Amino acid sequence: PTPWVTGLPIAGFFAVFVAIGDIQLSSAFAEAFGLLWVPANLLVGLGLAPSLYLLRTVPFWRWPVFGTAVGLAVAWVVLLGSLLG
């Protein structure tokens, strides 16, 4: 059985942690180099993708993987929203 009760808080923690880290890193990079944060953030996401893909089926590590993927997606939405607004 899937341990939802313990897995979802772990995924939530990783989502918040990764989103805050990515937003802060990209914001600092944007202040220093302007729109160069976009390709830098793409490289971060593409660099993490193979590891996340391989770990998605490992019983414990699937929760941090799902949280990290959600955190990166949320960070992109926030960063693109701040760019537009």
Short mmCIF file of N, CA, C and O in Angstrom, two decimals:
data_model
loop_
_atom_site.label_atom_id
_atom_site.label_comp_id
_atom_site.label_asym_id
_atom_site.label_seq_id
_atom_site.Cartn_x
_atom_site.Cartn_y
_atom_site.Cartn_z
N PRO A 1 0.82 -1.20 0.00
CA PRO A 1 0.00 0.00 0.00
C PRO A 1 0.86 1.27 0.00
O PRO A 1 1.97 1.27 0.51
N THR A 2 0.32 2.30 -0.55
CA THR A 2 1.04 3.58 -0.62
C THR A 2 0.87 4.34 0.69
O THR A 2 -0.24 4.55 1.15
N PRO A 3 1.98 4.79 1.30
CA PRO A 3 1.91 5.51 2.58
C PRO A 3 1.61 6.99 2.37
O PRO A 3 2.48 7.85 2.49
N TRP A 4 0.36 7.31 2.08
CA TRP A 4 -0.02 8.70 1.80
C TRP A 4 0.15 9.62 2.99
O TRP A 4 0.51 10.79 2.83
N VAL A 5 -0.12 9.10 4.18
CA VAL A 5 -0.10 9.94 5.38
C VAL A 5 1.30 10.47 5.66
O VAL A 5 1.47 11.62 6.07
N THR A 6 2.31 9.67 5.44
CA THR A 6 3.68 10.15 5.65
C THR A 6 4.30 10.72 4.38
O THR A 6 5.18 11.58 4.45
N GLY A 7 3.86 10.27 3.24
CA GLY A 7 4.46 10.71 1.99
C GLY A 7 4.09 12.12 1.57
O GLY A 7 4.94 12.88 1.08
N LEU A 8 2.84 12.49 1.75
CA LEU A 8 2.41 13.83 1.33
C LEU A 8 3.07 14.95 2.11
O LEU A 8 3.45 15.97 1.51
N PRO A 9 3.26 14.84 3.43
CA PRO A 9 4.01 15.91 4.12
C PRO A 9 5.46 16.01 3.65
O PRO A 9 6.01 17.11 3.55
N ILE A 10 6.07 14.88 3.35
CA ILE A 10 7.45 14.91 2.82
C ILE A 10 7.46 15.61 1.47
O ILE A 10 8.32 16.46 1.20
N ALA A 11 6.53 15.27 0.60
CA ALA A 11 6.46 15.91 -0.71
C ALA A 11 6.17 17.40 -0.56
O ALA A 11 6.75 18.23 -1.27
N GLY A 12 5.30 17.76 0.37
CA GLY A 12 4.98 19.17 0.59
C GLY A 12 6.19 19.95 1.09
O GLY A 12 6.44 21.07 0.66
N PHE A 13 6.94 19.35 2.01
CA PHE A 13 8.15 20.01 2.51
C PHE A 13 9.13 20.26 1.37
O PHE A 13 9.68 21.36 1.24
N PHE A 14 9.37 19.25 0.55
CA PHE A 14 10.31 19.41 -0.55
C PHE A 14 9.80 20.41 -1.59
O PHE A 14 10.58 21.15 -2.18
N ALA A 15 8.49 20.45 -1.81
CA ALA A 15 7.94 21.42 -2.76
C ALA A 15 8.19 22.84 -2.28
O ALA A 15 8.64 23.69 -3.06
N VAL A 16 7.92 23.10 -1.02
CA VAL A 16 8.14 24.45 -0.47
C VAL A 16 9.63 24.79 -0.46
O VAL A 16 10.04 25.88 -0.86
N PHE A 17 10.46 23.86 -0.02
CA PHE A 17 11.90 24.08 0.06
C PHE A 17 12.50 24.38 -1.31
O PHE A 17 13.27 25.33 -1.47
N VAL A 18 12.16 23.58 -2.30
CA VAL A 18 12.70 23.77 -3.65
C VAL A 18 12.15 25.03 -4.29
O VAL A 18 12.90 25.77 -4.94
N ALA A 19 10.87 25.32 -4.10
CA ALA A 19 10.29 26.53 -4.68
C ALA A 19 10.95 27.78 -4.11
O ALA A 19 11.34 28.68 -4.86
N ILE A 20 11.10 27.84 -2.80
CA ILE A 20 11.74 29.01 -2.18
C ILE A 20 13.19 29.13 -2.63
O ILE A 20 13.66 30.22 -2.98
N GLY A 21 13.91 28.03 -2.65
CA GLY A 21 15.30 28.06 -3.08
C GLY A 21 15.46 28.49 -4.52
O GLY A 21 16.33 29.31 -4.85
N ASP A 22 14.62 27.97 -5.40
CA ASP A 22 14.71 28.32 -6.82
C ASP A 22 14.31 29.78 -7.05
O ASP A 22 14.95 30.48 -7.85
N ILE A 23 13.29 30.24 -6.37
CA ILE A 23 12.86 31.64 -6.52
C ILE A 23 13.95 32.58 -6.02
O ILE A 23 14.27 33.57 -6.69
N GLN A 24 14.55 32.28 -4.89
CA GLN A 24 15.60 33.15 -4.36
C GLN A 24 16.83 33.14 -5.26
O GLN A 24 17.42 34.19 -5.52
N LEU A 25 17.22 31.98 -5.72
CA LEU A 25 18.38 31.88 -6.59
C LEU A 25 18.14 32.62 -7.90
O LEU A 25 19.00 33.38 -8.37
N SER A 26 16.98 32.43 -8.49
CA SER A 26 16.68 33.10 -9.75
C SER A 26 16.52 34.61 -9.57
O SER A 26 16.91 35.38 -10.45
N SER A 27 15.97 35.04 -8.46
CA SER A 27 15.83 36.47 -8.20
C SER A 27 17.19 37.13 -8.04
O SER A 27 17.43 38.21 -8.58
N ALA A 28 18.08 36.48 -7.32
CA ALA A 28 19.44 37.02 -7.18
C ALA A 28 20.16 37.04 -8.52
O ALA A 28 20.87 38.00 -8.84
N PHE A 29 19.97 36.01 -9.30
CA PHE A 29 20.59 35.95 -10.62
C PHE A 29 20.01 37.02 -11.53
O PHE A 29 20.73 37.63 -12.33
N ALA A 30 18.72 37.29 -11.42
CA ALA A 30 18.07 38.31 -12.25
C ALA A 30 18.56 39.71 -11.88
O ALA A 30 18.73 40.56 -12.76
N GLU A 31 18.79 39.95 -10.59
CA GLU A 31 19.32 41.26 -10.18
C GLU A 31 20.72 41.49 -10.73
O GLU A 31 21.06 42.61 -11.09
N ALA A 32 21.51 40.44 -10.80
CA ALA A 32 22.89 40.59 -11.25
C ALA A 32 23.01 40.55 -12.78
O ALA A 32 23.81 41.30 -13.35
N PHE A 33 22.22 39.72 -13.44
CA PHE A 33 22.43 39.49 -14.87
C PHE A 33 21.19 39.70 -15.74
O PHE A 33 21.21 39.36 -16.92
N GLY A 34 20.11 40.20 -15.18
CA GLY A 34 18.91 40.45 -15.98
C GLY A 34 18.19 39.17 -16.35
O GLY A 34 18.01 38.27 -15.54
N LEU A 35 17.78 39.08 -17.60
CA LEU A 35 16.97 37.93 -18.05
C LEU A 35 17.79 36.66 -18.27
O LEU A 35 17.24 35.65 -18.71
N LEU A 36 19.03 36.68 -17.91
CA LEU A 36 19.85 35.47 -18.02
C LEU A 36 19.42 34.40 -17.01
O LEU A 36 19.86 33.27 -17.07
N TRP A 37 18.52 34.78 -16.08
CA TRP A 37 18.02 33.80 -15.13
C TRP A 37 17.18 32.74 -15.82
O TRP A 37 17.09 31.60 -15.33
N VAL A 38 16.59 33.07 -16.97
CA VAL A 38 15.72 32.10 -17.65
C VAL A 38 16.52 30.89 -18.14
O VAL A 38 16.18 29.75 -17.81
N PRO A 39 17.60 31.08 -18.94
CA PRO A 39 18.36 29.89 -19.33
C PRO A 39 19.05 29.20 -18.15
O PRO A 39 19.20 27.97 -18.15
N ALA A 40 19.44 29.97 -17.14
CA ALA A 40 20.06 29.36 -15.97
C ALA A 40 19.06 28.46 -15.25
O ALA A 40 19.41 27.34 -14.81
N ASN A 41 17.83 28.92 -15.13
CA ASN A 41 16.80 28.12 -14.47
C ASN A 41 16.43 26.90 -15.32
O ASN A 41 16.11 25.84 -14.78
N LEU A 42 16.45 27.06 -16.63
CA LEU A 42 16.22 25.90 -17.50
C LEU A 42 17.31 24.85 -17.30
O LEU A 42 17.03 23.65 -17.28
N LEU A 43 18.55 25.30 -17.17
CA LEU A 43 19.65 24.35 -16.93
C LEU A 43 19.49 23.63 -15.60
O LEU A 43 19.79 22.44 -15.50
N VAL A 44 19.02 24.33 -14.59
CA VAL A 44 18.77 23.69 -13.29
C VAL A 44 17.71 22.60 -13.44
O VAL A 44 17.88 21.47 -12.98
N GLY A 45 16.61 22.95 -14.09
CA GLY A 45 15.53 21.97 -14.28
C GLY A 45 15.95 20.79 -15.14
O GLY A 45 15.66 19.63 -14.82
N LEU A 46 16.67 21.07 -16.23
CA LEU A 46 17.12 19.99 -17.11
C LEU A 46 18.21 19.15 -16.46
O LEU A 46 18.32 17.95 -16.74
N GLY A 47 18.99 19.76 -15.58
CA GLY A 47 20.00 18.99 -14.86
C GLY A 47 19.40 18.06 -13.82
O GLY A 47 19.91 16.96 -13.58
N LEU A 48 18.32 18.48 -13.20
CA LEU A 48 17.65 17.64 -12.21
C LEU A 48 16.75 16.57 -12.83
O LEU A 48 16.48 15.55 -12.19
N ALA A 49 16.29 16.79 -14.04
CA ALA A 49 15.30 15.90 -14.66
C ALA A 49 15.73 14.43 -14.72
O ALA A 49 14.94 13.55 -14.36
N PRO A 50 16.95 14.10 -15.17
CA PRO A 50 17.30 12.67 -15.22
C PRO A 50 17.30 12.00 -13.85
O PRO A 50 16.82 10.87 -13.71
N SER A 51 17.82 12.69 -12.84
CA SER A 51 17.85 12.09 -11.50
C SER A 51 16.44 11.92 -10.95
O SER A 51 16.12 10.89 -10.35
N LEU A 52 15.61 12.92 -11.15
CA LEU A 52 14.23 12.82 -10.68
C LEU A 52 13.48 11.71 -11.40
O LEU A 52 12.70 10.98 -10.78
N TYR A 53 13.73 11.57 -12.69
CA TYR A 53 13.05 10.53 -13.47
C TYR A 53 13.44 9.14 -12.97
O TYR A 53 12.59 8.25 -12.85
N LEU A 54 14.72 8.95 -12.68
CA LEU A 54 15.18 7.64 -12.23
C LEU A 54 14.70 7.30 -10.82
O LEU A 54 14.46 6.14 -10.50
N LEU A 55 14.56 8.31 -9.97
CA LEU A 55 14.18 8.07 -8.57
C LEU A 55 12.67 8.00 -8.35
O LEU A 55 12.23 7.69 -7.25
N ARG A 56 11.88 8.27 -9.37
CA ARG A 56 10.43 8.34 -9.17
C ARG A 56 9.79 7.02 -8.79
O ARG A 56 8.69 6.99 -8.24
N THR A 57 10.46 5.90 -9.04
CA THR A 57 9.87 4.60 -8.71
C THR A 57 10.45 3.98 -7.43
O THR A 57 9.96 2.95 -7.00
N VAL A 58 11.47 4.60 -6.84
CA VAL A 58 12.05 4.08 -5.59
C VAL A 58 11.09 4.41 -4.45
O VAL A 58 10.65 5.57 -4.32
N PRO A 59 10.73 3.43 -3.62
CA PRO A 59 9.65 3.63 -2.64
C PRO A 59 9.73 4.89 -1.79
O PRO A 59 8.77 5.63 -1.72
N PHE A 60 10.84 5.18 -1.12
CA PHE A 60 10.86 6.40 -0.30
C PHE A 60 11.10 7.63 -1.15
O PHE A 60 10.46 8.66 -0.95
N TRP A 61 12.00 7.55 -2.08
CA TRP A 61 12.45 8.74 -2.82
C TRP A 61 11.42 9.30 -3.78
O TRP A 61 11.57 10.41 -4.29
N ARG A 62 10.35 8.56 -4.02
CA ARG A 62 9.31 9.11 -4.91
C ARG A 62 8.67 10.35 -4.32
O ARG A 62 8.27 11.26 -5.04
N TRP A 63 8.58 10.44 -2.99
CA TRP A 63 7.94 11.60 -2.36
C TRP A 63 8.79 12.86 -2.51
O TRP A 63 8.26 13.91 -2.91
N PRO A 64 10.08 12.82 -2.20
CA PRO A 64 10.89 14.01 -2.48
C PRO A 64 10.94 14.37 -3.96
O PRO A 64 11.00 15.55 -4.32
N VAL A 65 10.90 13.36 -4.82
CA VAL A 65 10.91 13.62 -6.27
C VAL A 65 9.64 14.36 -6.68
O VAL A 65 9.71 15.36 -7.41
N PHE A 66 8.49 13.90 -6.23
CA PHE A 66 7.24 14.58 -6.58
C PHE A 66 7.20 15.99 -6.01
O PHE A 66 6.77 16.93 -6.67
N GLY A 67 7.67 16.15 -4.78
CA GLY A 67 7.72 17.48 -4.18
C GLY A 67 8.66 18.41 -4.92
O GLY A 67 8.35 19.58 -5.14
N THR A 68 9.81 17.90 -5.33
CA THR A 68 10.76 18.72 -6.09
C THR A 68 10.18 19.14 -7.42
O THR A 68 10.32 20.30 -7.84
N ALA A 69 9.53 18.22 -8.11
CA ALA A 69 8.92 18.56 -9.40
C ALA A 69 7.83 19.62 -9.24
O ALA A 69 7.77 20.59 -10.01
N VAL A 70 7.01 19.49 -8.22
CA VAL A 70 5.96 20.49 -7.97
C VAL A 70 6.59 21.82 -7.57
O VAL A 70 6.16 22.88 -8.02
N GLY A 71 7.63 21.77 -6.74
CA GLY A 71 8.30 22.99 -6.33
C GLY A 71 8.92 23.75 -7.51
O GLY A 71 8.83 24.97 -7.58
N LEU A 72 9.53 23.03 -8.43
CA LEU A 72 10.09 23.68 -9.62
C LEU A 72 8.99 24.28 -10.49
O LEU A 72 9.15 25.39 -11.02
N ALA A 73 7.89 23.57 -10.63
CA ALA A 73 6.78 24.11 -11.42
C ALA A 73 6.20 25.36 -10.78
O ALA A 73 5.93 26.36 -11.47
N VAL A 74 6.02 25.34 -9.47
CA VAL A 74 5.50 26.52 -8.76
C VAL A 74 6.48 27.68 -8.89
O VAL A 74 6.07 28.83 -9.10
N ALA A 75 7.76 27.40 -8.78
CA ALA A 75 8.76 28.46 -8.90
C ALA A 75 8.71 29.10 -10.28
O ALA A 75 8.79 30.33 -10.42
N TRP A 76 8.55 28.30 -11.32
CA TRP A 76 8.44 28.85 -12.67
C TRP A 76 7.21 29.74 -12.81
O TRP A 76 7.27 30.81 -13.41
N VAL A 77 6.10 29.31 -12.26
CA VAL A 77 4.88 30.12 -12.33
C VAL A 77 5.06 31.45 -11.60
O VAL A 77 4.71 32.52 -12.12
N VAL A 78 5.66 31.41 -10.42
CA VAL A 78 5.89 32.62 -9.65
C VAL A 78 6.87 33.54 -10.38
O VAL A 78 6.64 34.75 -10.47
N LEU A 79 7.95 32.98 -10.89
CA LEU A 79 8.96 33.80 -11.56
C LEU A 79 8.43 34.41 -12.85
O LEU A 79 8.67 35.59 -13.14
N LEU A 80 7.69 33.64 -13.62
CA LEU A 80 7.11 34.19 -14.85
C LEU A 80 6.02 35.21 -14.53
O LEU A 80 5.86 36.21 -15.23
N GLY A 81 5.28 34.99 -13.46
CA GLY A 81 4.28 35.97 -13.04
C GLY A 81 4.91 37.27 -12.58
O GLY A 81 4.40 38.35 -12.88
N SER A 82 6.03 37.17 -11.87
CA SER A 82 6.70 38.41 -11.46
C SER A 82 7.35 39.12 -12.64
O SER A 82 7.49 40.33 -12.63
N LEU A 83 7.71 38.37 -13.66
CA LEU A 83 8.28 38.96 -14.86
C LEU A 83 7.20 39.74 -15.63
O LEU A 83 7.46 40.82 -16.16
N LEU A 84 5.99 39.20 -15.65
CA LEU A 84 4.89 39.87 -16.36
C LEU A 84 4.28 41.02 -15.57
O LEU A 84 3.76 41.97 -16.14
N GLY A 85 4.30 40.89 -14.25
CA GLY A 85 3.61 41.86 -13.43
C GLY A 85 4.44 42.86 -12.79
O GLY A 85 5.28 43.49 -12.66
#
